[in-house]
CSV table of C-alpha atoms in Angstrom, one decimal:
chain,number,residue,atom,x,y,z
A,22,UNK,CA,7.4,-2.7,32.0
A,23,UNK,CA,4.0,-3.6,31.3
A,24,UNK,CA,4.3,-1.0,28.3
A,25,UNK,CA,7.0,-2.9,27.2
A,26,UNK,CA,5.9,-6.2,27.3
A,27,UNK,CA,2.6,-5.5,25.0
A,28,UNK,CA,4.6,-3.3,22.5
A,29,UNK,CA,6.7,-7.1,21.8
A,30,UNK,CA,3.3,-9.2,21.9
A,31,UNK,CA,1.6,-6.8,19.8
A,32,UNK,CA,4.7,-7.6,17.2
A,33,UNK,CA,4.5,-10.7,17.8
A,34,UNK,CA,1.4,-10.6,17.2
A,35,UNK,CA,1.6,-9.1,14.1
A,36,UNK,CA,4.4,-11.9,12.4
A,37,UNK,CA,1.6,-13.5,10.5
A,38,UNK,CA,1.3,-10.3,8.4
A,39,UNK,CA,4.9,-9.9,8.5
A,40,UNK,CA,6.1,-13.8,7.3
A,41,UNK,CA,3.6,-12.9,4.2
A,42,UNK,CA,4.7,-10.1,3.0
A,43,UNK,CA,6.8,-11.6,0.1
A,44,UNK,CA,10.5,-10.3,-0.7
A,45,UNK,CA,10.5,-7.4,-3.0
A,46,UNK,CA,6.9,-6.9,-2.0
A,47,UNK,CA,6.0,-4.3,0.5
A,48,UNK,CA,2.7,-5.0,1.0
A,49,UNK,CA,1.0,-8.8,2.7
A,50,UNK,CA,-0.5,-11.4,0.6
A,51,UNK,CA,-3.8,-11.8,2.4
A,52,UNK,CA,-4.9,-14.8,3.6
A,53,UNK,CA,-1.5,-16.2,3.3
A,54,UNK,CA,-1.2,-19.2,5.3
A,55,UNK,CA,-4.7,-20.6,5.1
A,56,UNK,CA,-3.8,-20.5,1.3
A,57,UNK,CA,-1.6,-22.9,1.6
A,58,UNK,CA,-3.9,-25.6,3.0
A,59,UNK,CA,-6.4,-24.8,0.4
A,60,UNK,CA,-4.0,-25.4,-2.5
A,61,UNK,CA,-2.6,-28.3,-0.5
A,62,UNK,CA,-5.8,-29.7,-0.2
A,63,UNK,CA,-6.3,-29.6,-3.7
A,64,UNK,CA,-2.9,-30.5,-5.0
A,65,UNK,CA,-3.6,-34.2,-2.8
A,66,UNK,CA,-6.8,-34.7,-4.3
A,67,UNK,CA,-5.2,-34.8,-7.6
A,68,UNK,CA,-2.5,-37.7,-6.6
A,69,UNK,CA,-5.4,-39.6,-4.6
A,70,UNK,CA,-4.5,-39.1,-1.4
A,71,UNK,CA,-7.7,-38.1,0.0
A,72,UNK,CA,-6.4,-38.6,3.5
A,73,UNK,CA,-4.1,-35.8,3.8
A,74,UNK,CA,-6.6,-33.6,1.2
A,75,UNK,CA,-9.3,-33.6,4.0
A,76,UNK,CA,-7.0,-33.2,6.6
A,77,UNK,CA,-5.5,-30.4,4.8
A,78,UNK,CA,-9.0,-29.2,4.1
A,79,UNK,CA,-10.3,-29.2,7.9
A,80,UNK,CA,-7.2,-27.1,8.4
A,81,UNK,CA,-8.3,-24.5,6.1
A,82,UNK,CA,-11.7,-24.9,7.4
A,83,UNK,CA,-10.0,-23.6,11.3
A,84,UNK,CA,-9.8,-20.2,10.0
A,85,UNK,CA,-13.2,-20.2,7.7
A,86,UNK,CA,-15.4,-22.6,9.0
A,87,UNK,CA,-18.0,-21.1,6.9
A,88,UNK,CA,-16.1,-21.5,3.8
A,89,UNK,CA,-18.6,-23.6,1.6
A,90,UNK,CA,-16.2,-23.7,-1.6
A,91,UNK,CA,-14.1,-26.1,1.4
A,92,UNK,CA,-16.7,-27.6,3.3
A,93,UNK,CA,-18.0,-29.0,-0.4
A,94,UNK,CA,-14.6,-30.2,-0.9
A,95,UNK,CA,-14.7,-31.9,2.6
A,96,UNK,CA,-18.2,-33.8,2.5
A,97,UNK,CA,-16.5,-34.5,-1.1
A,98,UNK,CA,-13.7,-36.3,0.3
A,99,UNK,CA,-15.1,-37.8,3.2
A,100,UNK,CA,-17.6,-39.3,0.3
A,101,UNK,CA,-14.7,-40.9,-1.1
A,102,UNK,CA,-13.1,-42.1,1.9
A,103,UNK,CA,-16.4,-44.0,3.2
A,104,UNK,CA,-16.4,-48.0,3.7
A,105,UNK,CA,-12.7,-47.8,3.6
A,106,UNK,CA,-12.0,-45.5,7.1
A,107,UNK,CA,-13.7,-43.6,9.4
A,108,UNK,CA,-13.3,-39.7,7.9
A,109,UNK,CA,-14.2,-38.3,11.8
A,110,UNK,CA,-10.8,-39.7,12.5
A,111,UNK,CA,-9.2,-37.3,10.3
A,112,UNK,CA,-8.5,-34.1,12.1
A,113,UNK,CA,-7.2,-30.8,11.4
A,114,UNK,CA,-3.3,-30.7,11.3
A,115,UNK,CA,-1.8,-30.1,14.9
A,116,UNK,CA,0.4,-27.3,13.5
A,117,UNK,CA,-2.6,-25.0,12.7
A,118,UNK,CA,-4.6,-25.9,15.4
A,119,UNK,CA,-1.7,-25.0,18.0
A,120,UNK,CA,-1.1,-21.3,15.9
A,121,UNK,CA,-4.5,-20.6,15.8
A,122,UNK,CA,-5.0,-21.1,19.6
A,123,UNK,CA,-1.6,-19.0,19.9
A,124,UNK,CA,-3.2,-16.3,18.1
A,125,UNK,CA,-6.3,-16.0,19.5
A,126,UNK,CA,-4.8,-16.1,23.3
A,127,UNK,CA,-2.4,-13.4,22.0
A,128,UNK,CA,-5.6,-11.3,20.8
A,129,UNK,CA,-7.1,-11.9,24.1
A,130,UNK,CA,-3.9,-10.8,26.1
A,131,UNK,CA,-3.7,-7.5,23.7
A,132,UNK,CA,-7.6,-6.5,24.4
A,133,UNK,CA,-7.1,-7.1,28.1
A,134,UNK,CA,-4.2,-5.5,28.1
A,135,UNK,CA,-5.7,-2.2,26.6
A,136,UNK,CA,-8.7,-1.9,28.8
A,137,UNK,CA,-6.5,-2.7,31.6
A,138,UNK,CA,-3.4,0.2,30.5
A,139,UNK,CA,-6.4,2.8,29.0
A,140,UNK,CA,-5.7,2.3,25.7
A,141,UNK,CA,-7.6,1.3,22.0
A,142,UNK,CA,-6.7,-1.5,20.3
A,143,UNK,CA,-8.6,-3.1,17.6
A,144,UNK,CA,-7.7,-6.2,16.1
A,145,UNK,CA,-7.1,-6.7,12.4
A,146,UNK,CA,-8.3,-8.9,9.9
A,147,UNK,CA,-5.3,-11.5,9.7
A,148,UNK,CA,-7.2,-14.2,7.6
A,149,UNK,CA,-9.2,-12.2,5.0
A,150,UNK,CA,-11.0,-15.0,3.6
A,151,UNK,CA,-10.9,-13.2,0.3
A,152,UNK,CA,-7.2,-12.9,-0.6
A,153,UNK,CA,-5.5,-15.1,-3.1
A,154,UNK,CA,-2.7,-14.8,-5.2
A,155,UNK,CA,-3.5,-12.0,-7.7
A,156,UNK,CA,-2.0,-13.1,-10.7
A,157,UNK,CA,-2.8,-15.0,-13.8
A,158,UNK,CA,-1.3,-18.4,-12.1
A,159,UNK,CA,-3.2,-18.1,-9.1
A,160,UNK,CA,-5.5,-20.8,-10.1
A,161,UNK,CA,-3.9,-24.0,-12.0
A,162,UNK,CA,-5.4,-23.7,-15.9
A,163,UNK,CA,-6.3,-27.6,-15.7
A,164,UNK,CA,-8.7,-26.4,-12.4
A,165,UNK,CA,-11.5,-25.8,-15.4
A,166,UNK,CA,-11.1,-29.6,-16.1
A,167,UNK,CA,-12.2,-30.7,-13.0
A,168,UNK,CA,-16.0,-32.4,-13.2
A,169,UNK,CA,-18.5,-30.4,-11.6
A,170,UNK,CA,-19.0,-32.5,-8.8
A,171,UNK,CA,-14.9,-32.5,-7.9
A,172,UNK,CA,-13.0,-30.4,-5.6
A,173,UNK,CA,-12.3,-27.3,-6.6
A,174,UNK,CA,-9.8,-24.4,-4.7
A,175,UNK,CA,-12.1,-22.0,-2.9
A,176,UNK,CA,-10.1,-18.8,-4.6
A,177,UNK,CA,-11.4,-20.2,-7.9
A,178,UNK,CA,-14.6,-18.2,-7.6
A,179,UNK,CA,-13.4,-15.0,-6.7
A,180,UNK,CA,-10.8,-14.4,-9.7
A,181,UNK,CA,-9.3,-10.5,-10.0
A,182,UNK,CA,-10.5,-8.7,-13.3
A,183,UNK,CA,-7.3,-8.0,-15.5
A,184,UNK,CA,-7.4,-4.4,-15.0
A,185,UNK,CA,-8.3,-2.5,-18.2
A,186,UNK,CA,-5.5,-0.3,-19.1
A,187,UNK,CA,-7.4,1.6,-21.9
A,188,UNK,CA,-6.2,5.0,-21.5
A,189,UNK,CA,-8.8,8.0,-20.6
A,190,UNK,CA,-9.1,10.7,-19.0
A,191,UNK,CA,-11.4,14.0,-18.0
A,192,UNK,CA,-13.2,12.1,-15.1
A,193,UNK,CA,-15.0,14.1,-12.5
A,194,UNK,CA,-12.5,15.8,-10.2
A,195,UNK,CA,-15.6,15.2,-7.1
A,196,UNK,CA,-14.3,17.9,-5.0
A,197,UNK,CA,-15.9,21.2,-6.1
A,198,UNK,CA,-13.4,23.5,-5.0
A,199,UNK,CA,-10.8,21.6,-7.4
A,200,UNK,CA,-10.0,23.4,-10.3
A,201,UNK,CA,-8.8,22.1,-13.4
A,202,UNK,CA,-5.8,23.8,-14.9
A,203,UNK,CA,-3.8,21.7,-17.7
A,204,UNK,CA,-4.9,18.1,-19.3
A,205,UNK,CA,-2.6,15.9,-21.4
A,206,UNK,CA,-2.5,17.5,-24.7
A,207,UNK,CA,-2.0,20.7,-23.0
A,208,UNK,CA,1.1,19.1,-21.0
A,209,UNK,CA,2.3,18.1,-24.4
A,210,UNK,CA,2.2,14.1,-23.1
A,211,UNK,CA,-0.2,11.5,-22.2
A,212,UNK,CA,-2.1,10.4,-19.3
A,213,UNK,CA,-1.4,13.7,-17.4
A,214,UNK,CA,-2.9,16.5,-15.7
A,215,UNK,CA,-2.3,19.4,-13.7
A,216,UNK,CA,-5.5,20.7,-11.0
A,217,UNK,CA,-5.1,23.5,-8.1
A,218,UNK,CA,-6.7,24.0,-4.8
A,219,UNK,CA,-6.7,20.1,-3.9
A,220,UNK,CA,-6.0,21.4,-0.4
A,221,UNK,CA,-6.3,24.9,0.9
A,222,UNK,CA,-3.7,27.9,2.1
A,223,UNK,CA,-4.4,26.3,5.8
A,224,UNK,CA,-3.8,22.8,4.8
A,225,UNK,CA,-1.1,23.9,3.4
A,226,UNK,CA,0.5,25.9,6.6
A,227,UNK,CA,-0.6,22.9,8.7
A,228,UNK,CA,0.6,20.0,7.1
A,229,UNK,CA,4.1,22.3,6.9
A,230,UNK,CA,4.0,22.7,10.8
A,231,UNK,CA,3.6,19.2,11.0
A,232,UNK,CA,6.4,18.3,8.7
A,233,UNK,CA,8.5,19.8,11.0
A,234,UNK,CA,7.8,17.8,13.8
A,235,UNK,CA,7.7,14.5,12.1
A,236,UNK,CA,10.6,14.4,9.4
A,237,UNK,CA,13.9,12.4,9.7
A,238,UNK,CA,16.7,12.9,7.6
A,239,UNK,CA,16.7,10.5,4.4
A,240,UNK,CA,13.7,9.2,6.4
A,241,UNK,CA,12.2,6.7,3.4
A,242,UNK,CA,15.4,6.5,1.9
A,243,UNK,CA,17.6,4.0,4.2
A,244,UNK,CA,19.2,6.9,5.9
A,245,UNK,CA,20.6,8.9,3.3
A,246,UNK,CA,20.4,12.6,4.0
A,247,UNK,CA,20.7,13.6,-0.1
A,248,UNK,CA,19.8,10.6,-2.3
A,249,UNK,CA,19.7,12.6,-5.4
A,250,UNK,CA,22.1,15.7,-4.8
A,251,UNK,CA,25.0,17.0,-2.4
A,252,UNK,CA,23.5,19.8,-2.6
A,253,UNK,CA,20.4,19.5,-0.6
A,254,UNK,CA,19.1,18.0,2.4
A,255,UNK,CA,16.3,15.8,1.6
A,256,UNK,CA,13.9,14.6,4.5
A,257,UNK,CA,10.1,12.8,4.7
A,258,UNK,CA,7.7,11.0,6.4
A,259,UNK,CA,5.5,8.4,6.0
A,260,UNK,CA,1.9,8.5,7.0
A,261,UNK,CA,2.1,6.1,9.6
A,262,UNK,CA,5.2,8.2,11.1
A,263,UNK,CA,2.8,11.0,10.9
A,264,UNK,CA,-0.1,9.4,13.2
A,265,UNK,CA,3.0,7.6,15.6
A,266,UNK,CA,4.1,10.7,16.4
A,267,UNK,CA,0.1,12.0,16.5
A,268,UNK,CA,-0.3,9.3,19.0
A,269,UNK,CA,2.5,9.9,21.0
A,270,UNK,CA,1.5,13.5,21.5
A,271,UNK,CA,4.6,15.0,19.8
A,272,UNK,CA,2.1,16.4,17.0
A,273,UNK,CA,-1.5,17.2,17.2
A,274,UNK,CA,-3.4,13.7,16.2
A,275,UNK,CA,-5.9,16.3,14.3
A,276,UNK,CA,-2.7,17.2,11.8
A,277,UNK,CA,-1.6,14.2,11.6
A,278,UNK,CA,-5.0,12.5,10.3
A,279,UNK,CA,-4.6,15.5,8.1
A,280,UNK,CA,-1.8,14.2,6.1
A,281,UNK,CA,-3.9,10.4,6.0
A,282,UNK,CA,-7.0,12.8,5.0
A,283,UNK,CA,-5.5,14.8,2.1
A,284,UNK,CA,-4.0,11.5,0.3
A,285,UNK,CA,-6.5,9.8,0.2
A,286,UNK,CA,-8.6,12.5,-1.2
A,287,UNK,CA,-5.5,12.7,-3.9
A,288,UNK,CA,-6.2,9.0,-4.3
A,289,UNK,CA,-9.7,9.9,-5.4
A,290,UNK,CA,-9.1,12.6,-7.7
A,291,UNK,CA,-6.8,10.2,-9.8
A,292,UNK,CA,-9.0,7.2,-10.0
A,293,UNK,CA,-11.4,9.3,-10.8
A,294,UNK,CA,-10.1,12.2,-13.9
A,295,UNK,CA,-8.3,9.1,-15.3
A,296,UNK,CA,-11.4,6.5,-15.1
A,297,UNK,CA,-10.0,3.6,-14.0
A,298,UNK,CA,-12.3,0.8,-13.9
A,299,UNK,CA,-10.4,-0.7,-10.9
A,300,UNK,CA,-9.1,-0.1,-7.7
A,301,UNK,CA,-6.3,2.8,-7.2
A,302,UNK,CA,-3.9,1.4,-3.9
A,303,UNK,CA,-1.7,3.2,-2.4
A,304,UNK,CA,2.0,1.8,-3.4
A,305,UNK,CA,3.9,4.3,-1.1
A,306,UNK,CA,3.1,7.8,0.2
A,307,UNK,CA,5.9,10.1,1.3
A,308,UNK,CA,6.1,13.8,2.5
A,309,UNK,CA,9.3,15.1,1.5
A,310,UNK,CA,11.3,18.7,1.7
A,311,UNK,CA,14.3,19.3,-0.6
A,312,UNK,CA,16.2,22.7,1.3
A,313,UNK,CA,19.3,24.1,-0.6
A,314,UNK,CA,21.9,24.0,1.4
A,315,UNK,CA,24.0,27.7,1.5
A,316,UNK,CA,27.2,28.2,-0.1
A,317,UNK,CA,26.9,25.0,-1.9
A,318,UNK,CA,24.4,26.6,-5.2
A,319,UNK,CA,27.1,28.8,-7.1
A,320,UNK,CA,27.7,27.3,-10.4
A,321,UNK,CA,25.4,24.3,-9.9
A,322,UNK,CA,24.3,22.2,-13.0
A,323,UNK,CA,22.4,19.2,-11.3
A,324,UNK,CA,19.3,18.6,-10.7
A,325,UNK,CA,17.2,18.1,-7.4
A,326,UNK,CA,15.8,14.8,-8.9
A,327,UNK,CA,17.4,13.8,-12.0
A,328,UNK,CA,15.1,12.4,-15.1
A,329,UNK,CA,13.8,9.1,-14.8
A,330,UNK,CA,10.2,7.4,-14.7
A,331,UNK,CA,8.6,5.6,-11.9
A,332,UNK,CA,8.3,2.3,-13.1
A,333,UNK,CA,11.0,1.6,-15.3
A,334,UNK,CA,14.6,1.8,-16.0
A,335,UNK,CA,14.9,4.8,-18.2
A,336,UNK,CA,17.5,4.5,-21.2
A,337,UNK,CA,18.0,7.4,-22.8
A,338,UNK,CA,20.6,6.3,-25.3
A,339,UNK,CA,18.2,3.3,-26.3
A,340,UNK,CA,15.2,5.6,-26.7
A,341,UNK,CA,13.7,2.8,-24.2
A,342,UNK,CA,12.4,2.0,-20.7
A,343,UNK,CA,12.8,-1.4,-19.1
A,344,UNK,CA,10.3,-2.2,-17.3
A,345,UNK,CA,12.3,-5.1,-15.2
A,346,UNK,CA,13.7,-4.8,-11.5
A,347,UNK,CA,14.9,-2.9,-9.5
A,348,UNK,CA,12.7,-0.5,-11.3
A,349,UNK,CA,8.9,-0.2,-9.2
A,350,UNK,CA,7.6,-2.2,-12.1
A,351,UNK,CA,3.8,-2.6,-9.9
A,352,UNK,CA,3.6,1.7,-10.3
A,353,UNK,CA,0.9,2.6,-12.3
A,354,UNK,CA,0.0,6.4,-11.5
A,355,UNK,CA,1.8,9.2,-9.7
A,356,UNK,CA,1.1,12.4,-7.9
A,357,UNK,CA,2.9,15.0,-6.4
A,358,UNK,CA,0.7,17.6,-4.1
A,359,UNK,CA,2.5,21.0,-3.5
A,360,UNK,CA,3.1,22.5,0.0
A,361,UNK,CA,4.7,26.0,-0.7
A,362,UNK,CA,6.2,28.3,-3.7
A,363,UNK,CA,8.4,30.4,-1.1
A,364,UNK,CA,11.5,28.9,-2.7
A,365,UNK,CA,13.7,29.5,-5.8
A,366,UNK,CA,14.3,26.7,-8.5
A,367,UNK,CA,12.5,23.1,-8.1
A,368,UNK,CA,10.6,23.3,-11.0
A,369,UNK,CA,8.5,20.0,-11.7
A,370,UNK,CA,9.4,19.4,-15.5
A,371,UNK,CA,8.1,16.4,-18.2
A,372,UNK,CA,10.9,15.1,-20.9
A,373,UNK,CA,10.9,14.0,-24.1
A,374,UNK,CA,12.9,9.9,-23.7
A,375,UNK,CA,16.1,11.4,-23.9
A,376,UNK,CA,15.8,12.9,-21.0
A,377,UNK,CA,17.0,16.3,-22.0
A,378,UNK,CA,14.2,17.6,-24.0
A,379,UNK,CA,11.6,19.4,-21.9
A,380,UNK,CA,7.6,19.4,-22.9
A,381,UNK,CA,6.5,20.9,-20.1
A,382,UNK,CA,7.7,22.4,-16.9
A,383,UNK,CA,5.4,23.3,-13.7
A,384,UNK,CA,6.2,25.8,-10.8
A,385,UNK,CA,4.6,24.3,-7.6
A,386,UNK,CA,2.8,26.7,-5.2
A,387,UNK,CA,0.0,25.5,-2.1
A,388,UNK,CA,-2.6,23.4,-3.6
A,389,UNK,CA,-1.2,22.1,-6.8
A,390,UNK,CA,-0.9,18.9,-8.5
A,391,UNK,CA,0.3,17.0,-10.9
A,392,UNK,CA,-0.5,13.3,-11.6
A,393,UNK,CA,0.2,11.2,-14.9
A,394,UNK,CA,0.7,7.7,-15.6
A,395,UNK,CA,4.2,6.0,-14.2
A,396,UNK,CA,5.5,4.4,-17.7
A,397,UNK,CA,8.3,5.3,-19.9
A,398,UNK,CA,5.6,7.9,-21.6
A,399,UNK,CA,6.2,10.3,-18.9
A,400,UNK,CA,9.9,11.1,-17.8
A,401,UNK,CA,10.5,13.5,-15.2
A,402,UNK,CA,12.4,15.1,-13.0
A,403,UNK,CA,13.2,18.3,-10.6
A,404,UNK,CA,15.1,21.3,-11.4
A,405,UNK,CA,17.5,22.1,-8.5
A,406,UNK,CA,16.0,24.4,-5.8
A,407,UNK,CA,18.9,26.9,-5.4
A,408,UNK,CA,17.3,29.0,-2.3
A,409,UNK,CA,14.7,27.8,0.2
A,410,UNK,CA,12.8,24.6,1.4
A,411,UNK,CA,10.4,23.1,-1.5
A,412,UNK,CA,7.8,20.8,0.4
A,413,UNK,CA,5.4,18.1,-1.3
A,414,UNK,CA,3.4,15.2,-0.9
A,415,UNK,CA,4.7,12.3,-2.9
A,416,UNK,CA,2.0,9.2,-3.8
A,417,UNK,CA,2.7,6.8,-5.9
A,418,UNK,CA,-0.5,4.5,-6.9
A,419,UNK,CA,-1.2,0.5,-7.9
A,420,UNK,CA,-3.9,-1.3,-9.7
A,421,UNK,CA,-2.2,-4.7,-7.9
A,422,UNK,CA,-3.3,-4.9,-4.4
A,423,UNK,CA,-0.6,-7.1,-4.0
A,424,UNK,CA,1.5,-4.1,-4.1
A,425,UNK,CA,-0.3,-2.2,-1.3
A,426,UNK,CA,1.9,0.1,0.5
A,427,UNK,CA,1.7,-1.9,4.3
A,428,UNK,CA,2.3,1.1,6.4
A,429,UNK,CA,-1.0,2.2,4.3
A,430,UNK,CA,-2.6,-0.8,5.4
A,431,UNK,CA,-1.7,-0.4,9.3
A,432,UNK,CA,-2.6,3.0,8.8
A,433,UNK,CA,-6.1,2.2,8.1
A,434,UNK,CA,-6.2,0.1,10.8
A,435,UNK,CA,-5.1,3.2,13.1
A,436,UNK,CA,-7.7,5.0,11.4
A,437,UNK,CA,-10.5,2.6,11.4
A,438,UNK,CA,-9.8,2.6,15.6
A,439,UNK,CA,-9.9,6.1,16.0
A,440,UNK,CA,-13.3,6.3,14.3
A,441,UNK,CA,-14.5,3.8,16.0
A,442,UNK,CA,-13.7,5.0,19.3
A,443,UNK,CA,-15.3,8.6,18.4
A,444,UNK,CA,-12.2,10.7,19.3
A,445,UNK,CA,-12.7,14.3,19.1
A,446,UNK,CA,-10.3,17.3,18.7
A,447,UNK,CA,-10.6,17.6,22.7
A,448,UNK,CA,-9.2,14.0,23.2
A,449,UNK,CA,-6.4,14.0,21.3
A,450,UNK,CA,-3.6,13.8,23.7
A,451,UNK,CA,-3.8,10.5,24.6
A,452,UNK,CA,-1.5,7.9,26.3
A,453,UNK,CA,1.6,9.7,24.9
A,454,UNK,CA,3.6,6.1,25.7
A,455,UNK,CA,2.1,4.5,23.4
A,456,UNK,CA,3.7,2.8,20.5
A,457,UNK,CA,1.7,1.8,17.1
């Protein structure tokens, strides 16, 4: 019961991350709701009502009393507000006052509790004081107008660099025992590459075992057991499923940090051979098995994945790809990390925009990748797999940490507590109850 009861707090707990996660998002916009009281603060300064801005301002300053962008603003405010009210009777809106003391008795409950039931738990970073909104209207343009001495929001000195899109490649791959195999030109395409032995034979073998003790049919995909064909079966897993079920004991936690280990290592590679000059996030990461299913392959013309691209709306008749919704507009790179070649068909091949031309076609086997850039320059798809199970990593990467896969995110945070607690292969099976 007691199990129970801190599974619910610890979501309850967790609503603040939730509420900001914005529709058609999937991953939080940090520092959500203190944001509001620092734009609010702002936006009353501007009609005069300096009042509500350093009320609005002392809110902020609840979650960052160290803020000094906001604690300016205040002393600024109270300046204006002197011979004509008292500012030390203007206090911090009840509202945030009463969440934050919520929150912080929640925490308390969850830390108890987990010394209490033998647990870890390690609280995460709900108000990183850092986030903001990451686009080009995150900071009104009429801000720079402002005299010196004014208000000013406290994002407006940590503005995101406009990622540069200038395409290169042949970075370093970091990992010595990566081999290079294929770059763009010899792919016939841009902004791709093909490398072997990102994992080894081992790897391989263990993250297979494990996909067999994690995967859900259509898991990913809302349920559906063959999103692409009738005639396959078509399971994955997410990372955090992965270290869940490590958690829980069903897997070995050492296989399932595997899985978290090897993607992140992918991650590198990428950011790295195509020198990006910003952050790579993950966007979503997915192991998946496509098995052919018997007496369903005679006289098959589709294909396991049909063409498309990964962040737009391929039109093959138009010789064009949208780049508007529901495509995954926010995908900027992509990388598929083999398993196994003990399979017939499910060939990896590149198109030319029609979608029927092929420029390049890749059998997958233990250890390979490909990667390329997620545009309309690189169409792709998967020949059917006709015999067998054909297992890969799938990662799709951002430049916009807005668009941070969340299960990532919590990930991490599982991550982050297992270091920190120094577990060991020896300790692994540990309170199989639990629940992330």
């Amino acid at each position: 019961l007691a199990d129970h009861y801190m599974q619910v707090l610890a979501c309850k707990h967790d609503c603040v991350r939730e509420l900001a996660t914005r529709s058609g998002r999937i991953s939080p916009i940090e520092n959500f709701l203190p944001l509001h009281y620092d734009y609010l603060q702002f936006a009353y300064y501007r009609v005069g009502d300096y009042v509500k801005a350093l009320e609005c301002a002392k809110s902020y300053l609840l979650f960052h009393p160290d803020d000094e962008d906001v604690l300016e603003n205040a002393g600024y405010y109270e300046g204006l507000l002197e011979g004509t009210m008292d500012p030390d009777t203007i206090k911090p809106r009840k509202e945030a006052k009463r969440l934050l003391r919520r929150h912080k008795l929640e925490s308390h409950l969850l830390q108890v509790a987990a010394a209490g039931l033998g647990y870890a738990y390690k609280e995460p970073n709900y108000w990183n004081r850092y986030g903001a909104r990451q686009d080009e209207h995150s900071v009104p343009s009429s801000i720079s107008n402002e005299p010196e001495d004014g208000p000013r929001l406290s994002l407006a000195r940590k503005p995101m660099p406009k990622p540069d899109r200038e395409l290169k490649e042949g970075g370093p791959l970091l990992y010595s025992d990566v081999k290079f195999v294929y770059n763009s030109q010899q792919l016939n395409g841009t902004q791709r590459v093909l490398l072997d032995n990102v994992i080894s034979e081992e790897q391989c073998r263990e993250l297979h075992r494990v996909a067999g003790g994690i995967m859900l049919a259509g898991d990913g995909y809302r349920g559906k057991t063959s999103p692409h064909t009738p005639n396959e079966r078509f399971e994955g897993a997410t990372v955090l499923k992965a270290l869940k079920y490590g958690y829980e004991g069903r897997v070995p936690l050492k296989s399932a940090r595997l899985f978290y280990d090897i993607s992140e290592k992918a991650r590198r590679i990428v950011e790295s051979y195509f020198m990006l000059n910003s952050t790579l996030y993950f966007s979503y990461t997915h192991l998946v098995c496509r098995t052919a299913l018997s007496g369903q392959q005679e006289r098959r013309n589709d294909l396991s994945h049909p063409i498309h691209a990964d962040n737009c709306l391929l039109d093959p008749e138009a010789n064009e790809c949208w780049k508007e919704p529901p495509a995954y507009t926010f995908r900027d790179y992509s990388a598929l990390l083999y398993m196994n070649a003990d399979f017939e068909g499910g060939e990896f091949i590149f198109t030319e925009m029609d979608a029927k031309t092929v420029t390049a076609s890749i059998k997958p086997k233990c250890g390979r990748m490909i990667s390329f850039s997620s545009g309309g320059e690189n169409p792709h798809g998967v020949k059917a797999v006709t015999k067998g199970q054909r297992c890969a990593v799938a990662l799709w990467f951002t430049l916009d940490p807005l668009y941070r896969e969340l299960e990532r995110i919590q990930a991490d945070e599982v991550i982050a507590m297992l270091d920190q607690e120094h577990l060991g292969p020896s300790e692994m099976n540990i309170n199989p109850k639990d629940e992330l």
